[in-house]
Amino acid sequence: MTERGLMEVANPSEMLLAGRPSDISGNCAVCVIEGTRPIIAELQSLVTTTVFPAPKRMSSGIDYNRVHMVLAVLEKRLGLRFSASDVYVNVIGGIKIEETASDTGMALAMISSLRDIPVPDDVLCIGELGLSGEVRAVSRIEQRVREGERLGFTKIAIPSRNLGKTEIKVEKGTTLIPIKTVFDLLPLLKKKEHE
């Protein structure tokens, strides 16, 4: 909406990623399908220690119950302790994500914030998380990968089940990273300087 009325947004993904902070923990890019169009959005998570017996959980732009489910999977399967922390999850740009293909990106953002280790800026995460910690295949993976490449993402984490079904053509310099379980998300975090 502008002073002249409604105007077309030619590239919503670029608009949603404008001003994205670099090298900060708790941020992860995800690709979701809105209607027939792939859109890359930025998910942010803030995990902070609480002194209260009941930690706070807040979400904006993503299903509150889905946030709780992903937290439960991370606690049970990875042994990460979120029960002593407040957790905030936000989708930048005011959009609402309904699709479960953002689960792995949300999980990675939460892990990143908890450990205070950034997700590299060139990583895009796509995949649905199951209660056993498995990463489920998503639809229209080729379209999502192409959108990620168009916006400069060179490491695209996708469900390993999607790789087994069809051959996905990628540009030179793009790496598809198969993720089978939540354990495969951990190597996506930046290496610490002293390691």
PDB file of C-alpha atoms in Angstrom, residues 4-185:
ATOM      1  CA  ARG A   4      -1.255   6.150  -4.581  1.00  0.00           C
ATOM      2  CA  GLY A   5      -3.056   2.974  -3.485  1.00  0.00           C
ATOM      3  CA  LEU A   6      -2.206  -0.696  -3.903  1.00  0.00           C
ATOM      4  CA  MET A   7       0.982  -1.405  -5.822  1.00  0.00           C
ATOM      5  CA  GLU A   8       2.312  -4.743  -7.039  1.00  0.00           C
ATOM      6  CA  VAL A   9       5.248  -6.232  -5.150  1.00  0.00           C
ATOM      7  CA  ALA A  10       7.346  -7.651  -7.974  1.00  0.00           C
ATOM      8  CA  ASN A  11       9.667  -9.657  -5.751  1.00  0.00           C
ATOM      9  CA  PRO A  12       8.239 -10.454  -2.298  1.00  0.00           C
ATOM     10  CA  SER A  13      11.214 -12.642  -1.285  1.00  0.00           C
ATOM     11  CA  GLU A  14      13.684  -9.815  -1.824  1.00  0.00           C
ATOM     12  CA  MET A  15      11.435  -7.435   0.074  1.00  0.00           C
ATOM     13  CA  LEU A  16      11.135  -9.843   3.027  1.00  0.00           C
ATOM     14  CA  LEU A  17      14.919 -10.354   3.193  1.00  0.00           C
ATOM     15  CA  ALA A  18      15.791  -6.642   2.905  1.00  0.00           C
ATOM     16  CA  GLY A  19      17.713  -5.486   5.953  1.00  0.00           C
ATOM     17  CA  ARG A  20      18.446  -9.049   7.089  1.00  0.00           C
ATOM     18  CA  PRO A  21      21.136  -8.940   9.800  1.00  0.00           C
ATOM     19  CA  SER A  22      24.374 -10.745   9.073  1.00  0.00           C
ATOM     20  CA  ASP A  23      26.279 -13.076  11.393  1.00  0.00           C
ATOM     21  CA  ILE A  24      23.680 -12.968  14.204  1.00  0.00           C
ATOM     22  CA  SER A  25      22.476 -16.083  16.027  1.00  0.00           C
ATOM     23  CA  GLY A  26      18.810 -17.046  15.873  1.00  0.00           C
ATOM     24  CA  ASN A  27      18.134 -16.206  12.196  1.00  0.00           C
ATOM     25  CA  CYS A  28      17.369 -18.680   9.428  1.00  0.00           C
ATOM     26  CA  ALA A  29      15.928 -18.318   5.923  1.00  0.00           C
ATOM     27  CA  VAL A  30      13.096 -20.669   4.918  1.00  0.00           C
ATOM     28  CA  CYS A  31      11.174 -21.196   1.678  1.00  0.00           C
ATOM     29  CA  VAL A  32       7.422 -21.656   1.779  1.00  0.00           C
ATOM     30  CA  ILE A  33       4.787 -21.824  -0.946  1.00  0.00           C
ATOM     31  CA  GLU A  34       2.103 -19.120  -0.855  1.00  0.00           C
ATOM     32  CA  GLY A  35      -0.550 -19.976  -3.424  1.00  0.00           C
ATOM     33  CA  THR A  36       1.553 -20.986  -6.429  1.00  0.00           C
ATOM     34  CA  ARG A  37       4.612 -18.901  -5.624  1.00  0.00           C
ATOM     35  CA  PRO A  38       7.694 -19.789  -3.565  1.00  0.00           C
ATOM     36  CA  ILE A  39       8.548 -17.131  -0.987  1.00  0.00           C
ATOM     37  CA  ILE A  40      11.705 -16.941   1.057  1.00  0.00           C
ATOM     38  CA  ALA A  41      11.153 -15.519   4.514  1.00  0.00           C
ATOM     39  CA  GLU A  42      13.371 -14.893   7.501  1.00  0.00           C
ATOM     40  CA  LEU A  43      12.564 -16.694  10.735  1.00  0.00           C
ATOM     41  CA  GLN A  44      14.030 -15.275  13.927  1.00  0.00           C
ATOM     42  CA  SER A  45      14.248 -16.931  17.300  1.00  0.00           C
ATOM     43  CA  LEU A  46      15.361 -15.555  20.629  1.00  0.00           C
ATOM     44  CA  VAL A  47      16.115 -18.049  23.395  1.00  0.00           C
ATOM     45  CA  THR A  48      16.961 -16.452  26.721  1.00  0.00           C
ATOM     46  CA  THR A  49      17.350 -17.863  30.219  1.00  0.00           C
ATOM     47  CA  THR A  50      14.443 -17.196  32.562  1.00  0.00           C
ATOM     48  CA  VAL A  51      14.313 -16.958  36.328  1.00  0.00           C
ATOM     49  CA  PHE A  52      10.623 -17.847  36.446  1.00  0.00           C
ATOM     50  CA  PRO A  53       9.387 -21.433  36.938  1.00  0.00           C
ATOM     51  CA  ALA A  54       7.163 -21.302  33.830  1.00  0.00           C
ATOM     52  CA  PRO A  55       9.168 -20.173  30.790  1.00  0.00           C
ATOM     53  CA  LYS A  56       7.453 -17.900  28.283  1.00  0.00           C
ATOM     54  CA  ARG A  57       6.682 -18.977  24.719  1.00  0.00           C
ATOM     55  CA  MET A  58       5.662 -16.427  22.095  1.00  0.00           C
ATOM     56  CA  SER A  59       5.251 -16.624  18.344  1.00  0.00           C
ATOM     57  CA  SER A  60       4.387 -14.078  15.694  1.00  0.00           C
ATOM     58  CA  GLY A  61       3.602 -15.113  12.128  1.00  0.00           C
ATOM     59  CA  ILE A  62       3.835 -18.835  12.813  1.00  0.00           C
ATOM     60  CA  ASP A  63       1.535 -21.306  14.577  1.00  0.00           C
ATOM     61  CA  TYR A  64       2.056 -21.231  18.355  1.00  0.00           C
ATOM     62  CA  ASN A  65       1.365 -24.976  18.690  1.00  0.00           C
ATOM     63  CA  ARG A  66       3.910 -25.739  15.956  1.00  0.00           C
ATOM     64  CA  VAL A  67       6.551 -23.827  17.941  1.00  0.00           C
ATOM     65  CA  HIS A  68       5.796 -26.003  20.986  1.00  0.00           C
ATOM     66  CA  MET A  69       5.996 -29.173  18.903  1.00  0.00           C
ATOM     67  CA  VAL A  70       9.400 -28.248  17.433  1.00  0.00           C
ATOM     68  CA  LEU A  71      10.697 -27.370  20.915  1.00  0.00           C
ATOM     69  CA  ALA A  72       9.536 -30.753  22.240  1.00  0.00           C
ATOM     70  CA  VAL A  73      11.285 -32.589  19.383  1.00  0.00           C
ATOM     71  CA  LEU A  74      14.540 -30.674  19.999  1.00  0.00           C
ATOM     72  CA  GLU A  75      14.425 -31.396  23.731  1.00  0.00           C
ATOM     73  CA  LYS A  76      13.607 -35.102  23.337  1.00  0.00           C
ATOM     74  CA  ARG A  77      15.718 -36.015  20.292  1.00  0.00           C
ATOM     75  CA  LEU A  78      18.745 -33.694  20.669  1.00  0.00           C
ATOM     76  CA  GLY A  79      18.709 -33.355  24.454  1.00  0.00           C
ATOM     77  CA  LEU A  80      18.740 -29.556  24.225  1.00  0.00           C
ATOM     78  CA  ARG A  81      17.367 -27.803  27.283  1.00  0.00           C
ATOM     79  CA  PHE A  82      14.774 -25.188  26.386  1.00  0.00           C
ATOM     80  CA  SER A  83      12.727 -25.770  29.554  1.00  0.00           C
ATOM     81  CA  ALA A  84      14.788 -23.185  31.472  1.00  0.00           C
ATOM     82  CA  SER A  85      14.478 -20.539  28.751  1.00  0.00           C
ATOM     83  CA  ASP A  86      11.944 -18.116  27.320  1.00  0.00           C
ATOM     84  CA  VAL A  87      11.529 -18.715  23.566  1.00  0.00           C
ATOM     85  CA  TYR A  88      10.342 -16.116  21.072  1.00  0.00           C
ATOM     86  CA  VAL A  89       9.801 -16.889  17.373  1.00  0.00           C
ATOM     87  CA  ASN A  90       9.033 -14.248  14.752  1.00  0.00           C
ATOM     88  CA  VAL A  91       8.535 -14.195  10.984  1.00  0.00           C
ATOM     89  CA  ILE A  92       9.955 -10.944   9.595  1.00  0.00           C
ATOM     90  CA  GLY A  93       7.838  -8.804   7.281  1.00  0.00           C
ATOM     91  CA  GLY A  94       4.419  -9.416   8.783  1.00  0.00           C
ATOM     92  CA  ILE A  95       3.584 -12.543   6.772  1.00  0.00           C
ATOM     93  CA  LYS A  96       1.992 -15.591   8.360  1.00  0.00           C
ATOM     94  CA  ILE A  97       3.545 -18.945   7.611  1.00  0.00           C
ATOM     95  CA  GLU A  98       0.997 -21.757   7.517  1.00  0.00           C
ATOM     96  CA  GLU A  99       3.178 -24.361   5.834  1.00  0.00           C
ATOM     97  CA  THR A 100       5.099 -27.018   7.769  1.00  0.00           C
ATOM     98  CA  ALA A 101       8.075 -26.824   5.352  1.00  0.00           C
ATOM     99  CA  SER A 102       9.461 -24.120   7.663  1.00  0.00           C
ATOM    100  CA  ASP A 103       9.913 -26.571  10.590  1.00  0.00           C
ATOM    101  CA  THR A 104      13.592 -27.289  10.000  1.00  0.00           C
ATOM    102  CA  GLY A 105      14.400 -23.599   9.604  1.00  0.00           C
ATOM    103  CA  MET A 106      12.554 -22.826  12.838  1.00  0.00           C
ATOM    104  CA  ALA A 107      14.428 -25.625  14.614  1.00  0.00           C
ATOM    105  CA  LEU A 108      17.779 -24.389  13.304  1.00  0.00           C
ATOM    106  CA  ALA A 109      17.004 -20.805  14.371  1.00  0.00           C
ATOM    107  CA  MET A 110      16.138 -22.033  17.888  1.00  0.00           C
ATOM    108  CA  ILE A 111      19.313 -24.125  18.154  1.00  0.00           C
ATOM    109  CA  SER A 112      21.343 -21.196  16.828  1.00  0.00           C
ATOM    110  CA  SER A 113      19.921 -18.839  19.453  1.00  0.00           C
ATOM    111  CA  LEU A 114      20.270 -21.341  22.314  1.00  0.00           C
ATOM    112  CA  ARG A 115      23.932 -21.986  21.481  1.00  0.00           C
ATOM    113  CA  ASP A 116      24.563 -18.397  20.326  1.00  0.00           C
ATOM    114  CA  ILE A 117      26.102 -19.637  17.070  1.00  0.00           C
ATOM    115  CA  PRO A 118      24.908 -17.993  13.799  1.00  0.00           C
ATOM    116  CA  VAL A 119      23.506 -19.872  10.830  1.00  0.00           C
ATOM    117  CA  PRO A 120      25.636 -18.897   7.776  1.00  0.00           C
ATOM    118  CA  ASP A 121      23.923 -16.253   5.645  1.00  0.00           C
ATOM    119  CA  ASP A 122      24.044 -18.447   2.512  1.00  0.00           C
ATOM    120  CA  VAL A 123      22.037 -21.316   4.107  1.00  0.00           C
ATOM    121  CA  LEU A 124      18.385 -21.894   3.194  1.00  0.00           C
ATOM    122  CA  CYS A 125      16.445 -24.542   5.138  1.00  0.00           C
ATOM    123  CA  ILE A 126      13.448 -26.488   3.789  1.00  0.00           C
ATOM    124  CA  GLY A 127      11.693 -29.418   5.455  1.00  0.00           C
ATOM    125  CA  GLU A 128       8.908 -30.640   7.735  1.00  0.00           C
ATOM    126  CA  LEU A 129       9.855 -32.105  11.093  1.00  0.00           C
ATOM    127  CA  GLY A 130       8.190 -35.241  12.448  1.00  0.00           C
ATOM    128  CA  LEU A 131       7.823 -36.169  16.118  1.00  0.00           C
ATOM    129  CA  SER A 132      10.541 -38.807  15.821  1.00  0.00           C
ATOM    130  CA  GLY A 133      12.970 -36.131  14.687  1.00  0.00           C
ATOM    131  CA  GLU A 134      12.786 -37.224  11.049  1.00  0.00           C
ATOM    132  CA  VAL A 135      12.685 -34.654   8.252  1.00  0.00           C
ATOM    133  CA  ARG A 136       9.768 -35.256   5.875  1.00  0.00           C
ATOM    134  CA  ALA A 137       9.692 -34.567   2.151  1.00  0.00           C
ATOM    135  CA  VAL A 138       7.933 -31.427   0.915  1.00  0.00           C
ATOM    136  CA  SER A 139       6.137 -30.650  -2.331  1.00  0.00           C
ATOM    137  CA  ARG A 140       7.496 -28.536  -5.217  1.00  0.00           C
ATOM    138  CA  ILE A 141      11.093 -28.817  -4.074  1.00  0.00           C
ATOM    139  CA  GLU A 142      12.567 -27.825  -7.465  1.00  0.00           C
ATOM    140  CA  GLN A 143      10.624 -24.555  -7.422  1.00  0.00           C
ATOM    141  CA  ARG A 144      11.845 -23.809  -3.871  1.00  0.00           C
ATOM    142  CA  VAL A 145      15.475 -24.567  -4.776  1.00  0.00           C
ATOM    143  CA  ARG A 146      15.318 -22.305  -7.851  1.00  0.00           C
ATOM    144  CA  GLU A 147      13.953 -19.436  -5.752  1.00  0.00           C
ATOM    145  CA  GLY A 148      16.756 -19.927  -3.232  1.00  0.00           C
ATOM    146  CA  GLU A 149      19.388 -19.896  -5.967  1.00  0.00           C
ATOM    147  CA  ARG A 150      17.860 -16.779  -7.513  1.00  0.00           C
ATOM    148  CA  LEU A 151      18.336 -14.953  -4.210  1.00  0.00           C
ATOM    149  CA  GLY A 152      21.938 -16.097  -3.763  1.00  0.00           C
ATOM    150  CA  PHE A 153      21.631 -19.019  -1.340  1.00  0.00           C
ATOM    151  CA  THR A 154      24.448 -21.466  -2.099  1.00  0.00           C
ATOM    152  CA  LYS A 155      23.771 -24.086   0.603  1.00  0.00           C
ATOM    153  CA  ILE A 156      20.230 -25.383   0.491  1.00  0.00           C
ATOM    154  CA  ALA A 157      19.246 -27.952   3.136  1.00  0.00           C
ATOM    155  CA  ILE A 158      16.433 -30.153   1.859  1.00  0.00           C
ATOM    156  CA  PRO A 159      14.845 -33.407   3.042  1.00  0.00           C
ATOM    157  CA  SER A 160      16.916 -36.415   1.944  1.00  0.00           C
ATOM    158  CA  ARG A 161      13.649 -38.052   0.834  1.00  0.00           C
ATOM    159  CA  ASN A 162      13.213 -35.328  -1.792  1.00  0.00           C
ATOM    160  CA  LEU A 163      16.653 -36.116  -3.226  1.00  0.00           C
ATOM    161  CA  GLY A 164      15.764 -39.774  -3.583  1.00  0.00           C
ATOM    162  CA  LYS A 165      12.579 -39.133  -5.577  1.00  0.00           C
ATOM    163  CA  THR A 166      13.799 -36.870  -8.377  1.00  0.00           C
ATOM    164  CA  GLU A 167      17.024 -35.429  -9.666  1.00  0.00           C
ATOM    165  CA  ILE A 168      17.156 -31.747  -8.805  1.00  0.00           C
ATOM    166  CA  LYS A 169      19.234 -29.627 -11.160  1.00  0.00           C
ATOM    167  CA  VAL A 170      21.206 -26.859  -9.483  1.00  0.00           C
ATOM    168  CA  GLU A 171      23.461 -24.071 -10.690  1.00  0.00           C
ATOM    169  CA  LYS A 172      27.223 -24.302 -10.374  1.00  0.00           C
ATOM    170  CA  GLY A 173      28.246 -23.270  -6.864  1.00  0.00           C
ATOM    171  CA  THR A 174      25.011 -24.443  -5.225  1.00  0.00           C
ATOM    172  CA  THR A 175      25.186 -27.353  -2.793  1.00  0.00           C
ATOM    173  CA  LEU A 176      22.119 -29.368  -1.826  1.00  0.00           C
ATOM    174  CA  ILE A 177      22.527 -30.648   1.737  1.00  0.00           C
ATOM    175  CA  PRO A 178      20.372 -33.712   2.490  1.00  0.00           C
ATOM    176  CA  ILE A 179      18.860 -33.712   5.960  1.00  0.00           C
ATOM    177  CA  LYS A 180      17.377 -36.936   7.244  1.00  0.00           C
ATOM    178  CA  THR A 181      16.904 -36.083  10.945  1.00  0.00           C
ATOM    179  CA  VAL A 182      17.278 -33.125  13.322  1.00  0.00           C
ATOM    180  CA  PHE A 183      20.844 -34.294  13.997  1.00  0.00           C
ATOM    181  CA  ASP A 184      21.740 -33.270  10.429  1.00  0.00           C
ATOM    182  CA  LEU A 185      20.850 -29.648  11.259  1.00  0.00           C
TER     183      LEU A 185
END
